[in-house]
XYZ file of C-alpha atoms in Angstrom:
780
model
C 88.615 116.450 164.434
C 86.331 119.037 166.006
C 85.140 120.536 169.018
C 85.899 124.015 170.126
C 85.462 127.556 169.004
C 89.059 128.370 169.800
C 91.763 127.549 167.216
C 94.517 129.467 168.991
C 95.579 126.594 171.244
C 94.734 123.339 169.474
C 94.808 120.114 171.380
C 96.509 117.104 169.779
C 95.725 113.584 170.822
C 97.553 110.432 169.799
C 95.159 107.600 168.965
C 96.260 104.010 168.509
C 93.922 102.657 165.808
C 93.841 99.303 167.604
C 91.658 100.959 170.257
C 88.989 101.743 167.619
C 89.164 99.775 164.368
C 87.844 96.254 164.839
C 88.127 93.549 162.184
C 86.146 90.320 161.913
C 88.870 88.099 160.436
C 86.511 85.172 159.918
C 83.917 87.068 157.866
C 85.773 87.291 154.548
C 89.307 86.999 153.318
C 91.486 89.738 154.827
C 88.705 90.545 157.286
C 85.735 92.902 157.409
C 85.328 96.043 159.493
C 82.868 95.731 162.369
C 81.381 99.184 161.925
C 79.056 99.267 164.912
C 81.714 98.029 167.321
C 84.337 100.369 165.846
C 82.003 103.377 166.056
C 81.085 102.504 169.636
C 84.747 102.295 170.637
C 85.474 105.645 169.034
C 82.541 107.297 170.823
C 84.054 106.183 174.088
C 87.560 107.388 173.140
C 86.180 110.666 171.856
C 84.357 111.399 175.115
C 87.570 110.886 177.056
C 89.619 113.069 174.736
C 87.075 115.870 174.541
C 87.127 116.111 178.288
C 90.923 116.208 178.300
C 91.050 118.924 175.636
C 89.462 121.466 178.008
C 87.583 123.274 175.264
C 90.461 123.431 172.800
C 90.117 122.221 169.251
C 90.707 118.481 169.252
C 93.070 117.072 166.581
C 93.781 113.386 166.250
C 97.016 111.770 165.106
C 96.000 108.197 164.345
C 98.142 105.202 163.497
C 97.541 103.438 160.182
C 97.696 99.854 159.002
C 96.972 98.278 162.422
C 93.672 97.203 163.995
C 92.258 94.684 166.470
C 90.198 91.599 165.796
C 86.967 90.716 167.566
C 88.995 88.969 170.265
C 90.952 92.147 170.996
C 94.157 90.762 169.478
C 96.252 93.133 167.362
C 96.111 92.538 163.614
C 96.793 94.395 160.385
C 94.725 95.672 157.470
C 97.031 93.936 154.983
C 98.040 95.548 151.680
C 97.578 99.346 151.497
C 96.292 99.209 155.055
C 97.376 102.772 155.858
C 95.157 104.291 153.150
C 92.392 101.923 154.207
C 92.769 103.154 157.798
C 92.234 106.750 156.632
C 89.045 105.798 154.783
C 87.724 103.803 157.800
C 88.335 106.677 160.173
C 86.848 109.106 157.641
C 83.601 107.145 157.760
C 83.607 106.794 161.548
C 84.299 110.522 161.977
C 81.780 111.429 159.236
C 84.472 113.614 157.657
C 83.822 116.028 154.813
C 86.832 114.581 152.930
C 89.691 112.104 153.143
C 93.115 113.094 151.814
C 95.710 110.470 150.930
C 99.202 111.968 150.974
C 101.545 110.008 148.715
C 104.596 110.516 146.488
C 102.734 111.322 143.244
C 100.641 114.315 142.204
C 97.413 112.349 141.887
C 95.754 109.698 139.783
C 97.543 109.677 136.427
C 96.070 108.958 133.021
C 98.624 106.148 132.599
C 101.852 104.853 134.107
C 104.351 107.722 133.539
C 107.243 105.256 133.383
C 105.696 103.779 130.241
C 103.730 106.741 128.884
C 105.894 109.858 129.340
C 103.018 112.229 128.481
C 100.755 110.877 131.218
C 99.125 113.633 133.271
C 97.160 114.041 136.485
C 93.412 113.541 136.117
C 91.643 116.288 138.121
C 88.518 114.243 138.824
C 87.594 110.580 138.671
C 84.543 108.782 139.950
C 84.621 106.099 142.625
C 83.921 103.418 140.049
C 86.647 104.658 137.713
C 89.137 104.783 140.566
C 88.361 101.183 141.523
C 88.727 100.029 137.930
C 92.054 101.834 137.510
C 93.300 100.504 140.827
C 92.351 96.957 139.935
C 94.118 97.229 136.595
C 97.455 98.221 137.992
C 97.250 101.871 139.048
C 99.409 102.030 142.184
C 97.943 105.153 143.756
C 94.928 103.630 145.479
C 93.698 100.175 146.453
C 90.036 99.409 145.619
C 89.211 98.567 149.239
C 90.106 102.139 150.281
C 87.046 103.382 148.410
C 84.564 101.021 150.066
C 84.098 102.931 153.346
C 83.583 106.358 151.717
C 80.968 105.204 149.197
C 78.989 103.367 151.872
C 78.588 106.605 153.813
C 75.748 109.074 153.233
C 76.542 111.550 151.983
C 79.535 110.108 150.141
C 82.942 111.339 151.221
C 85.343 112.589 148.516
C 88.907 111.297 148.529
C 91.779 113.564 147.512
C 95.095 112.189 146.293
C 97.855 114.713 147.050
C 101.645 114.802 146.823
C 103.583 115.151 150.070
C 106.462 116.737 148.131
C 104.204 119.182 146.222
C 101.572 120.233 148.771
C 100.368 123.165 146.660
C 99.336 120.902 143.790
C 95.558 120.246 143.896
C 95.883 116.563 143.038
C 92.917 114.364 142.117
C 89.446 114.330 143.624
C 87.693 110.955 143.695
C 83.965 111.470 143.996
C 80.700 110.856 142.156
C 81.605 112.947 139.084
C 84.353 112.457 136.539
C 86.189 114.483 133.913
C 85.127 111.784 131.446
C 81.560 113.099 131.745
C 82.439 116.587 130.519
C 85.022 115.804 127.832
C 83.219 114.029 125.026
C 86.343 114.104 122.866
C 87.970 111.696 125.298
C 85.020 110.048 127.084
C 87.491 108.033 129.174
C 89.530 108.991 132.207
C 92.623 106.843 131.890
C 94.434 103.687 130.924
C 96.044 101.002 132.987
C 97.601 97.594 132.632
C 98.306 94.373 134.467
C 101.612 92.703 133.730
C 102.865 89.139 134.218
C 99.653 87.617 132.919
C 99.145 84.270 131.205
C 96.272 83.546 128.846
C 94.816 80.038 128.947
C 92.668 78.870 126.062
C 90.475 75.770 126.353
C 88.934 74.779 123.033
C 87.324 71.874 121.304
C 84.243 70.860 119.341
C 82.972 68.832 122.291
C 82.321 72.049 124.242
C 79.663 73.342 121.873
C 76.199 73.237 123.434
C 77.353 71.153 126.415
C 76.056 72.584 129.726
C 78.407 72.817 132.672
C 81.729 73.145 130.869
C 82.396 76.629 132.227
C 81.331 75.502 135.713
C 83.820 72.640 135.622
C 86.647 74.878 134.414
C 86.201 77.610 136.979
C 85.251 75.217 139.748
C 88.518 73.397 139.154
C 90.427 76.663 139.275
C 88.745 77.604 142.545
C 89.680 74.263 144.065
C 93.372 74.783 143.329
C 93.319 78.454 144.392
C 93.871 80.024 140.968
C 92.489 83.554 140.617
C 90.889 84.386 137.256
C 91.588 87.956 136.125
C 89.659 88.081 132.840
C 87.243 85.839 130.935
C 86.430 85.826 127.221
C 84.221 83.395 125.335
C 83.011 83.358 121.743
C 79.288 82.841 121.109
C 80.112 79.656 119.199
C 81.095 78.071 122.559
C 84.024 76.455 120.772
C 86.500 77.921 123.232
C 86.771 79.586 126.618
C 89.706 81.893 127.260
C 90.691 83.296 130.614
C 93.629 85.137 132.091
C 95.465 84.461 135.323
C 98.749 85.529 136.864
C 101.687 83.961 135.073
C 103.041 82.107 138.085
C 99.751 80.183 138.434
C 99.368 79.351 134.730
C 101.047 75.961 134.780
C 99.091 74.913 137.856
C 95.852 75.983 136.152
C 96.736 74.111 132.942
C 97.514 70.881 134.767
C 94.331 71.081 136.862
C 92.141 71.613 133.789
C 93.852 68.797 131.881
C 93.219 66.496 134.816
C 89.575 67.532 135.039
C 89.015 67.053 131.298
C 91.289 64.056 130.722
C 88.446 61.975 129.217
C 87.459 64.742 126.810
C 91.112 65.242 125.830
C 91.575 61.521 125.101
C 88.454 61.479 122.925
C 89.515 64.765 121.230
C 86.332 66.490 122.342
C 88.672 69.105 123.762
C 91.525 69.630 121.380
C 93.923 71.551 123.601
C 94.569 73.518 126.745
C 96.973 76.202 125.583
C 98.970 78.653 127.693
C 100.110 81.923 126.100
C 102.568 83.998 128.088
C 103.897 86.470 128.967
C 100.884 88.696 128.370
C 99.556 92.024 129.571
C 96.028 93.340 129.977
C 95.495 96.851 128.609
C 92.377 98.514 129.985
C 90.616 101.740 129.035
C 88.437 103.082 131.844
C 85.794 105.796 131.890
C 82.211 106.423 132.953
C 81.792 108.580 129.860
C 81.770 105.532 127.593
C 78.131 104.836 128.402
C 77.150 108.488 127.956
C 78.974 109.345 124.756
C 78.154 108.459 121.171
C 79.198 105.114 119.773
C 82.781 104.583 118.730
C 84.862 104.377 121.897
C 85.678 100.700 121.437
C 86.291 101.348 117.743
C 88.817 104.045 118.529
C 90.468 101.832 121.142
C 90.903 98.822 118.874
C 91.751 100.942 115.824
C 94.579 102.531 117.788
C 95.932 99.102 118.665
C 95.610 98.007 115.052
C 97.392 101.086 113.714
C 100.199 100.388 116.167
C 100.405 96.835 114.765
C 99.389 95.297 118.095
C 97.974 91.778 117.905
C 95.014 91.401 120.284
C 94.834 87.988 121.940
C 91.560 88.385 123.873
C 88.891 91.021 124.529
C 86.566 91.623 127.459
C 83.943 94.261 128.217
C 81.254 94.358 130.876
C 77.757 95.671 130.311
C 78.532 98.578 132.668
C 80.438 100.072 129.684
C 83.023 101.428 132.061
C 85.942 99.221 131.071
C 87.255 97.696 127.862
C 90.133 95.271 128.260
C 92.410 93.697 125.699
C 95.104 91.085 126.231
C 98.321 91.653 124.281
C 101.831 90.303 124.296
C 103.970 91.823 127.048
C 106.567 92.775 124.428
C 103.954 95.049 122.829
C 102.253 96.355 125.965
C 104.168 99.615 126.247
C 103.551 100.455 122.611
C 99.887 99.548 123.099
C 99.509 101.858 126.097
C 101.093 104.757 124.265
C 98.983 104.183 121.178
C 95.630 104.220 122.983
C 96.721 107.116 125.212
C 97.376 109.198 122.096
C 94.263 107.968 120.275
C 92.013 109.535 122.917
C 93.908 112.853 122.780
C 95.572 112.275 126.137
C 98.966 112.809 124.528
C 100.586 113.545 121.200
C 101.116 110.840 118.620
C 104.886 110.636 118.289
C 106.489 110.078 114.888
C 110.177 109.213 114.855
C 111.731 111.008 111.882
C 114.909 110.290 109.939
C 116.323 112.562 107.232
C 118.566 111.229 104.500
C 120.378 113.898 102.522
C 121.453 117.191 104.052
C 121.994 119.405 101.053
C 119.847 122.540 100.669
C 116.581 120.570 100.677
C 117.478 118.472 103.708
C 118.561 121.494 105.718
C 115.399 123.384 104.756
C 113.274 120.410 105.863
C 115.131 120.095 109.174
C 114.633 123.798 109.822
C 110.936 123.494 108.956
C 110.476 120.558 111.327
C 112.255 122.497 114.056
C 110.255 125.717 113.698
C 106.869 124.058 113.161
C 107.136 121.274 115.741
C 105.303 123.120 118.513
C 102.558 124.294 116.177
C 102.014 120.804 114.765
C 101.826 119.403 118.294
C 99.248 122.013 119.242
C 97.079 121.852 116.112
C 97.297 118.200 115.151
C 98.390 116.359 118.327
C 101.361 115.039 116.327
C 104.925 115.250 117.590
C 107.522 114.985 114.834
C 110.730 113.997 116.610
C 113.849 114.056 114.425
C 115.877 111.127 115.725
C 118.433 110.398 112.985
C 120.128 112.360 110.206
C 122.634 111.238 107.582
C 124.406 113.605 105.246
C 124.170 111.523 102.061
C 124.072 108.033 100.680
C 127.862 107.921 100.817
C 128.241 109.228 104.356
C 129.624 106.969 107.079
C 128.494 109.239 109.892
C 124.996 109.101 111.372
C 123.739 111.760 113.761
C 121.103 110.376 116.121
C 119.557 111.092 119.478
C 121.830 109.701 122.121
C 118.904 108.549 124.257
C 116.753 106.227 122.157
C 114.164 106.094 124.937
C 110.774 106.732 123.432
C 108.907 109.725 124.842
C 111.920 111.994 125.178
C 111.162 115.567 124.128
C 114.554 115.912 122.439
C 114.768 116.370 118.684
C 117.707 117.048 116.380
C 117.708 120.642 115.150
C 119.591 122.447 112.390
C 122.079 124.122 114.797
C 122.813 120.718 116.303
C 123.430 119.275 112.863
C 125.719 122.154 111.884
C 127.719 121.691 115.090
C 128.057 118.000 114.357
C 129.911 118.795 111.140
C 133.043 119.403 113.207
C 135.663 116.732 112.762
C 134.803 113.483 114.539
C 136.606 110.206 114.561
C 134.235 108.028 112.504
C 135.756 104.868 113.962
C 134.167 105.443 117.337
C 130.991 106.884 118.769
C 131.274 110.480 119.906
C 128.841 112.633 121.827
C 127.915 116.269 121.397
C 126.454 118.555 124.018
C 125.512 122.226 123.942
C 125.644 124.992 126.528
C 126.575 122.509 129.227
C 123.222 120.802 128.781
C 123.022 117.003 129.057
C 124.329 115.229 125.979
C 121.549 115.317 123.401
C 122.777 113.271 120.469
C 125.715 111.274 119.292
C 127.628 110.995 116.044
C 127.921 107.312 115.272
C 129.729 105.375 112.637
C 127.620 103.599 110.073
C 126.150 104.097 106.649
C 122.899 104.488 104.788
C 122.298 100.729 104.665
C 121.823 100.615 108.439
C 120.281 104.055 108.831
C 116.826 102.741 109.779
C 118.259 100.805 112.734
C 119.076 104.098 114.454
C 115.496 105.262 113.923
C 113.232 102.320 114.737
C 112.028 101.950 118.323
C 109.847 99.025 119.393
C 107.819 101.309 121.660
C 106.861 103.718 118.859
C 104.190 102.931 116.278
C 105.119 105.512 113.632
C 108.444 105.909 111.823
C 109.279 107.867 108.689
C 112.355 108.557 106.590
C 112.513 111.646 104.387
C 114.760 110.944 101.394
C 116.111 114.333 100.346
C 118.923 112.918 98.230
C 119.144 112.420 94.503
C 121.137 109.244 95.019
C 120.480 106.020 93.113
C 121.945 103.965 95.979
C 119.471 105.417 98.453
C 116.625 104.692 96.033
C 117.476 100.987 96.178
C 116.761 101.003 99.945
C 113.190 102.315 99.745
C 111.610 98.861 99.518
C 113.695 97.599 102.453
C 112.619 100.521 104.632
C 108.974 99.898 103.766
C 109.280 96.213 104.626
C 110.593 97.184 108.065
C 107.498 99.294 108.715
C 109.070 102.680 108.006
C 107.038 105.148 105.946
C 109.058 106.776 103.174
C 108.506 110.357 101.998
C 110.820 110.915 99.065
C 111.975 113.695 96.806
C 114.415 111.229 95.274
C 112.951 109.828 92.053
C 115.549 107.045 91.780
C 113.229 104.715 93.684
C 110.352 104.467 91.207
C 112.567 105.778 88.413
C 114.926 102.845 88.718
C 114.970 99.341 87.208
C 111.753 97.345 86.876
C 112.713 94.926 89.672
C 113.216 97.864 92.022
C 109.852 99.415 91.131
C 108.101 96.089 91.666
C 109.841 95.615 95.024
C 108.505 98.986 96.197
C 104.996 98.149 94.995
C 105.112 94.786 96.755
C 106.401 96.351 99.982
C 103.514 98.846 99.949
C 101.055 95.969 100.402
C 103.238 93.441 102.244
C 101.314 93.808 105.520
C 97.896 94.626 104.136
C 96.348 97.798 105.482
C 99.081 97.970 108.110
C 101.828 98.281 105.501
C 104.110 101.284 105.558
C 103.265 103.888 102.939
C 105.344 105.323 100.129
C 104.840 109.017 99.412
C 106.289 110.078 96.064
C 104.258 113.221 95.347
C 107.398 115.375 95.191
C 109.288 113.137 92.750
C 107.511 114.714 89.762
C 106.871 118.434 89.725
C 108.460 119.095 93.104
C 106.000 121.079 95.205
C 103.346 120.990 92.461
C 100.559 118.407 93.042
C 101.192 116.483 89.825
C 101.189 112.966 91.277
C 98.361 113.792 93.664
C 96.196 115.148 90.829
C 96.895 112.116 88.658
C 95.921 109.765 91.483
C 92.760 111.727 92.225
C 91.684 111.569 88.579
C 92.307 107.828 88.374
C 90.722 107.050 91.744
C 87.597 109.012 90.834
C 87.096 106.913 87.706
C 88.392 109.325 85.081
C 90.483 107.964 82.208
C 93.706 109.640 81.173
C 94.177 110.093 77.437
C 97.360 112.142 77.440
C 99.739 113.958 79.772
C 102.192 116.532 78.479
C 104.070 119.530 79.725
C 107.271 121.206 80.759
C 108.639 119.182 83.689
C 112.312 120.189 83.737
C 112.935 123.411 85.650
C 116.414 123.819 84.232
C 115.336 123.386 80.617
C 112.307 125.607 81.239
C 114.591 128.392 82.398
C 117.271 127.978 79.717
C 114.835 127.779 76.814
C 112.807 130.745 78.068
C 115.990 132.796 78.318
C 117.281 131.963 74.852
C 113.829 131.870 73.197
C 111.451 134.201 75.096
C 107.977 135.009 73.741
C 107.442 138.567 72.488
C 106.640 141.129 75.164
C 107.283 138.623 77.960
C 107.941 141.437 80.391
C 104.441 142.844 79.889
C 102.850 139.839 81.590
C 105.174 140.120 84.568
C 104.662 143.873 84.857
C 100.881 143.411 84.712
C 100.933 140.752 87.433
C 103.157 142.873 89.631
C 100.827 145.869 89.255
C 97.504 144.066 89.756
C 98.818 142.093 92.753
C 100.059 145.316 94.382
C 103.573 143.997 94.738
C 102.718 140.446 95.845
C 103.932 139.050 92.522
C 107.711 138.850 92.255
C 108.269 136.660 89.225
C 111.610 136.242 87.480
C 112.081 139.829 86.283
C 115.098 140.303 88.519
C 116.227 136.679 88.475
C 118.676 137.059 85.610
C 122.190 138.006 86.561
C 122.737 140.142 83.499
C 119.569 140.927 81.552
C 115.840 141.171 82.035
C 114.163 137.822 81.615
C 112.093 139.100 78.709
C 115.235 139.765 76.677
C 116.871 136.901 74.803
C 120.364 135.933 75.868
C 123.016 133.530 74.647
C 122.904 129.836 75.427
C 126.178 130.247 77.343
C 124.743 132.945 79.614
C 121.492 131.026 80.153
C 123.376 127.918 81.312
C 125.571 129.943 83.654
C 122.511 131.627 85.150
C 120.677 128.317 85.657
C 123.714 126.828 87.414
C 124.141 129.920 89.602
C 120.438 129.819 90.571
C 120.696 126.160 91.619
C 118.278 124.953 88.936
C 120.641 122.369 87.478
C 121.657 118.928 88.759
C 125.061 118.637 90.435
C 126.135 117.239 87.089
C 124.412 119.567 84.544
C 124.949 116.973 81.831
C 122.087 114.972 83.393
C 119.724 117.840 82.559
C 120.799 117.979 78.929
C 120.809 114.219 78.336
C 117.273 114.016 79.822
C 118.237 111.513 82.520
C 116.265 113.233 85.291
C 113.229 114.015 83.133
C 113.127 110.433 81.842
C 112.819 109.172 85.428
C 109.948 111.619 86.002
C 108.156 110.216 82.957
C 108.847 106.701 84.205
C 107.094 107.483 87.493
C 104.062 108.932 85.690
C 104.001 105.885 83.422
C 104.004 103.614 86.457
C 101.013 105.423 87.934
C 99.251 104.840 84.605
C 100.261 101.169 84.483
C 102.459 101.666 81.412
C 105.797 100.689 82.943
C 105.812 96.954 82.312
C 107.741 96.984 79.051
C 109.722 100.195 79.299
C 112.581 101.599 81.362
C 113.942 105.107 82.022
C 116.832 104.283 79.695
C 114.371 103.474 76.906
C 112.672 106.819 77.369
C 116.007 108.616 77.462
C 117.191 106.985 74.236
C 114.150 108.040 72.196
C 114.009 111.566 73.643
C 115.205 114.584 71.695
C 118.049 116.613 73.186
C 118.772 120.308 72.859
C 122.464 119.526 72.534
C 123.569 116.121 71.344
C 127.239 116.568 72.175
C 128.943 116.409 75.564
C 129.334 119.923 76.957
C 132.097 121.553 78.949
C 129.871 123.896 80.937
C 132.800 126.062 81.939
C 133.538 126.814 78.310
C 130.737 126.222 75.799
C 132.148 126.240 72.268
C 131.042 128.628 69.532
C 129.944 125.617 67.475
C 127.437 124.495 70.142
C 126.245 128.085 70.599
C 125.605 128.405 66.873
C 123.690 125.098 66.714
C 121.412 126.149 69.545
C 120.837 129.633 68.145
C 119.986 128.123 64.769
C 117.171 126.108 66.338
C 115.922 129.205 68.162
C 115.943 131.255 64.928
C 114.094 128.564 62.995
C 111.313 128.628 65.573
C 111.235 132.427 65.685
C 110.871 132.673 61.928
C 107.647 130.646 62.268
C 106.274 132.884 65.014
C 107.168 130.294 67.632
C 109.478 129.716 70.554
C 111.505 126.625 71.370
C 110.371 124.471 74.287
C 111.111 120.970 75.595
C 107.813 119.103 76.007
C 107.489 115.776 77.797
C 104.496 113.647 76.899
C 102.737 110.353 77.569
C 100.158 109.307 74.994
C 98.175 106.545 76.667
C 96.319 105.399 73.565
C 99.448 105.189 71.412
C 101.690 104.004 74.238
C 104.260 106.670 73.358
C 106.476 108.219 76.027
C 109.243 110.739 75.407
C 110.567 114.272 75.245
C 110.715 116.487 72.193
C 111.959 119.947 71.281
C 108.805 121.614 70.044
C 108.276 124.898 68.202
C 105.433 126.361 70.251
C 103.266 129.318 69.073
C 104.162 132.531 70.878
C 100.801 132.735 72.652
C 100.604 129.094 73.775
C 100.705 128.356 77.494
C 104.005 126.507 77.057
C 105.483 129.608 75.403
C 104.490 132.004 78.163
C 105.180 129.543 80.988
C 107.499 131.573 83.250
C 111.129 130.525 83.602
C 111.867 128.172 86.515
C 108.230 127.071 86.407
C 106.693 123.802 85.290
C 103.429 123.270 83.447
C 101.631 119.923 83.193
C 98.422 119.257 81.243
C 96.006 116.341 81.764
C 93.792 115.327 78.859
C 91.050 113.062 80.207
C 87.611 111.815 79.264
C 86.051 114.297 81.685
C 88.225 117.187 80.519
C 87.422 116.905 76.820
C 87.412 120.472 75.554
C 90.324 121.839 77.515
C 92.967 120.058 79.565
C 93.360 120.301 83.305
C 96.512 122.381 83.869
C 98.880 122.512 86.822
C 101.421 125.297 86.626
C 103.825 126.958 89.001
C 107.321 126.944 90.475
C 108.392 123.462 91.470
C 111.977 124.146 92.435
C 113.139 125.771 95.644
C 114.172 123.987 98.801
C 111.612 125.732 101.019
C 108.581 124.919 98.871
C 109.735 121.331 98.310
C 110.352 120.846 102.041
C 106.846 122.140 102.750
C 105.428 119.670 100.231
C 107.306 116.781 101.859
C 106.012 117.720 105.293
C 102.477 118.200 104.002
C 102.467 114.645 102.624
C 103.421 113.210 106.004
C 100.912 115.362 107.888
C 98.119 114.329 105.537
C 98.931 110.693 106.255
C 99.179 111.117 110.030
C 95.985 113.172 110.278
C 94.127 110.336 108.608
C 95.466 108.052 111.344
C 94.464 110.139 114.346
C 91.584 112.276 113.070
C 91.424 115.864 111.797
C 92.694 118.895 113.603
C 92.768 122.490 112.377
C 96.183 123.781 111.399
C 98.317 125.388 108.731
C 101.865 124.895 107.554
C 104.001 127.836 106.503
C 107.365 128.115 104.904
C 110.451 128.866 107.017
C 110.640 132.404 105.639
C 107.388 133.283 107.401
C 108.026 131.424 110.639
C 108.781 134.633 112.508
C 105.246 135.859 111.794
C 103.562 132.856 113.380
C 103.093 132.368 117.102
C 104.614 129.111 118.290
């Protein structure tokens, strides 16, 4: 490469590598470089070329892959011989670096065809590069590294992309990025496919010297290469891996060698398990970092529901290998890649129910996706949406390939509402972009099939409906490994058999079971269920729960029976909060909230504000509230001998008769006003109070005349208020109060439940979730 002070007229010389590189083919398999002879030949060639260059800078163009043997006969350097040629000449020339130009940007953290988020590693050590190359990385062959590490000083190797020459690529040298990044402590992941696992076991192997020697000696004799070895300390079995095409040959050879032991049952079996894959995590940082790398590796595989067949780790602490089924290898690679923060943990999301709540949730997922990826390393990818439990049209990502960055958004959903022929699959594309999703025929019963991907470890369905039919599917979704986050209280508020099926599904696969999040089913965005669970899990005992848990009845009763001077509280809060408090002062369509109105007007207002069920009769006959009480009773273990219908039958109603909400009769108005007046004459207001008395076993709802100053009396309209009487809260109850309705706040609560679950899976990250109304204030 050198030799002149003038670069203006460089001199190029073609060099046939066969004139220099000499291989001793009899030394080892595939030959060994004769360094002294090769260096001597080059010195001779160099002297000739330097004379011919006439003082110009000498540049060599050297052939790769070919060489000569000790007899002077042309030969090759076998697999990856061209890269090997570069390393050989780098050593002979004593170069400052060797650059391998290839078709990729460098050494990747994993195979990008299987792990879409794989990235180029800027630095890896020689040892890491050899480990990655051995375990399937296609960029570099281990033998390429041998010449450069045997040179003093060592020569760095650069992996660069011919088609992206400006990209810096990867430097392979003594240091590694795994040394500096303690959060990761590893440099990459690789795999070997088409592997068979052979297990030799039997009681006659225990404590018997020479068994391993016989096994591996036999394999050597028949030319079987052993890729991995694993043996338990009990010596009851020896497990090893080999390439799948040699597995039968290995099995037959071992059975022949141990035929006596097999006949006497000293060896019980020689078992072949295939097809398998070896998943390897590689990094020099494993020996330098704190303990826990192997724990994180195997935990990630466990969370992804990957069954590990064999494990191997050397004392160098540079490589941990696990053998898994080939069918699960891609999912395994993606799981461990994400576990070490090399990529985001992808969650495939389905949304059932696209009324106001569903649309608010879809918008929230869309606007917060980038922030959640950045703060939590979690990618929430909306893959399937169905309008309701009755819909026959499912909107799903057209490309089900895991790792795609596509996600269904609210504009996409709104565009999909155009007329489509439900009898066939139709595709939708936007702005001449590639087709993103398709509208497919189907129904809620097969909704999960459009969501589940074998290569993804995490799936979730948000149930934003209020549909009894959808509630019957919760247990089925859980059994198929899909987490369920529900605002629909028909699941646990349904028949006893349905509640038991959900409970059973929650534990069907032990700690790997899908989880059922029902925190929004009672109290909406208020942490009622979460608080109850925390009290019970911490050892407290619940004596009584009561409160106002129907938003519609809270609003209607406050409007027809307000406490005295109700506006004073709101005005005070608005003043002291300097405008932050909004309250319900301007909520009423006709009067100030503090002024009493007719029952007719109150019902019309509640319907207009969206506080009532689609069928308002369900609010007045206590159907919804009875299901809420049923869910609380189940958490308390009081649901064995009671049903929501039982609770509904014993509950007191504001209006006993069926109501035409478009035209409420004077008779009904007078009955309601009479109840309000009776309470007012006693210095009270009328409120509907739900209660569970644990000691008495009583569950129900009652119309209660509440003193004007009681917390139930001054509880703002459209707000809920729940009190917990426990052994630790003896003097005063623990109170949860606030607005529970509202699509935005409920959507935020649903998302928060999922994020809390996923963060526990992958470890904490700082972050905050905001409502859609404030999205424009947050950088994404």
